[in-house]
């Protein structure tokens, strides 16, 4: 799938998150790219994450959408986030072993502490397979630090992401 017009965003190499952690060999190992308006990832679901024998499990698709919407919030709003709620619609099956695009965008900034996003999974023909909308609690770095949301290594990574956006 075409990634032209997108720039790779920094990721923590030691992170073990199931969705985006490069250090988790059983996870999706999502990498994130931006075109300045959205954040995208290209994913191929491995066979051990199947639902039916030849289809990606719905929970895996949910995870990919949660990750992309969350990363959209982090990069585009430059805020720490925690998922509050997600609504998902499965429209078309997603086959195993075939790359698909996951893309997220901000729908609305409701207040200083809350925003909504949309995530789409599209196949190589550009058809929407899965769509989700979500609501996130958003935090400044100072608020996130006070609440103990993340460790210091994560805060250093977050600052690197913000510097990437400013360029």
XYZ file of C-alpha atoms in Angstrom:
167
model
C 0.000 0.000 0.000
C 1.155 3.518 -0.808
C 2.795 5.429 2.059
C 3.801 8.455 -0.007
C 2.950 11.715 1.714
C 3.407 10.145 5.159
C 6.288 10.599 7.611
C 7.278 7.919 10.133
C 6.714 8.971 13.754
C 9.130 8.031 16.547
C 8.354 4.953 18.631
C 9.959 3.528 21.757
C 12.023 0.490 20.795
C 11.795 -1.010 24.304
C 8.010 -0.695 24.544
C 6.031 -3.944 25.066
C 2.514 -2.699 24.290
C 0.518 -5.394 22.479
C -0.548 -2.991 19.750
C 2.493 -0.820 19.119
C 5.406 -2.276 21.057
C 8.363 -3.350 18.909
C 9.622 -5.382 21.893
C 6.473 -7.562 21.952
C 7.039 -10.410 19.462
C 3.427 -11.632 19.801
C 1.809 -8.223 19.211
C 0.909 -6.147 16.164
C 4.095 -4.023 16.298
C 2.314 -1.100 14.679
C 4.418 1.730 13.280
C 2.817 5.137 12.954
C 3.002 7.660 10.135
C 1.433 11.073 9.661
C 0.479 13.277 6.770
C -0.105 16.201 9.156
C -3.871 15.687 9.323
C -4.196 12.004 10.190
C -2.084 9.237 11.685
C -1.866 5.916 9.848
C -0.374 2.451 10.187
C -0.174 -0.470 7.785
C -0.808 -3.809 9.468
C -0.800 -7.470 8.480
C -2.452 -9.690 11.089
C -0.429 -12.870 11.679
C -2.146 -16.295 11.765
C -1.946 -16.654 15.563
C -4.379 -13.695 15.899
C -7.185 -15.230 13.862
C -10.888 -15.351 14.525
C -12.187 -17.803 11.976
C -9.302 -19.675 10.372
C -8.665 -17.119 7.622
C -9.908 -13.863 9.206
C -8.466 -11.379 11.688
C -10.102 -11.586 15.114
C -12.483 -8.690 15.813
C -10.690 -7.926 19.074
C -7.446 -7.466 17.149
C -9.134 -5.003 14.791
C -10.527 -3.184 17.839
C -7.010 -3.010 19.281
C -5.600 -1.560 16.049
C -8.308 1.111 16.006
C -7.800 1.975 19.689
C -4.066 2.350 19.007
C -4.482 4.534 15.912
C -7.054 6.842 17.496
C -4.947 7.155 20.642
C -1.788 7.872 18.647
C -3.734 10.452 16.612
C -4.615 12.209 19.844
C -1.043 12.074 21.104
C 0.505 13.403 17.921
C -2.117 15.807 16.583
C -3.207 17.249 19.951
C 0.169 16.820 21.687
C -1.527 15.445 24.789
C -1.347 12.268 26.849
C -4.557 10.261 26.520
C -6.585 7.494 28.098
C -9.447 5.787 26.269
C -12.877 6.502 27.783
C -15.135 4.716 25.289
C -15.151 3.269 21.770
C -17.975 2.285 19.431
C -17.041 -0.034 16.580
C -18.757 -1.182 13.398
C -17.488 -4.252 11.535
C -18.467 -3.842 7.872
C -16.304 -6.318 5.917
C -14.105 -9.227 7.000
C -10.358 -8.592 7.187
C -8.351 -11.568 5.888
C -5.206 -12.796 7.605
C -1.878 -12.255 5.891
C -3.003 -9.233 3.831
C -1.904 -5.719 4.658
C -4.570 -3.186 5.571
C -4.450 0.493 6.444
C -5.539 1.797 9.836
C -6.059 5.556 9.946
C -7.161 7.904 12.713
C -8.230 11.508 12.872
C -9.533 13.954 15.450
C -13.265 14.558 15.253
C -13.735 17.143 17.993
C -11.899 18.712 20.893
C -14.709 18.936 23.418
C -12.731 20.618 26.165
C -9.212 20.878 27.538
C -9.704 17.405 29.017
C -11.725 15.505 26.433
C -11.652 14.846 22.672
C -13.132 12.419 20.157
C -11.579 10.594 17.209
C -12.457 8.325 14.314
C -10.532 5.285 13.151
C -10.899 3.386 9.884
C -9.536 0.093 8.648
C -9.451 -0.043 4.851
C -8.424 -2.866 2.557
C -6.135 -2.608 -0.476
C -9.116 -1.613 -2.617
C -9.857 1.356 -0.335
C -13.044 -0.191 1.079
C -13.860 0.511 4.722
C -13.781 -2.795 6.599
C -14.086 -1.496 10.155
C -14.958 1.926 11.585
C -14.727 3.162 15.139
C -15.325 6.367 17.015
C -13.956 7.003 20.451
C -13.846 9.425 23.333
C -10.570 10.159 25.145
C -9.539 11.864 28.334
C -6.631 14.172 27.475
C -3.850 15.340 29.779
C -0.992 17.797 29.665
C 2.432 16.357 30.458
C 2.294 17.936 33.910
C -1.138 16.445 34.658
C -0.097 13.018 33.360
C 3.049 13.133 35.507
C 1.051 14.075 38.634
C -1.411 11.226 38.001
C 1.394 8.698 37.434
C 0.102 7.761 33.972
C 3.553 6.971 32.602
C 7.201 6.494 33.530
C 9.984 9.000 32.819
C 11.120 7.143 29.687
C 7.618 7.602 28.249
C 7.713 11.329 29.019
C 11.049 11.605 27.178
C 9.517 9.767 24.201
C 6.475 12.072 24.298
C 8.730 15.137 24.106
C 10.420 13.585 21.046
C 7.004 13.123 19.379
C 6.100 16.752 20.063
C 9.426 17.945 18.602
C 8.689 15.879 15.465
C 5.393 17.732 15.005
C 6.991 21.154 15.399
C 9.379 20.552 12.472
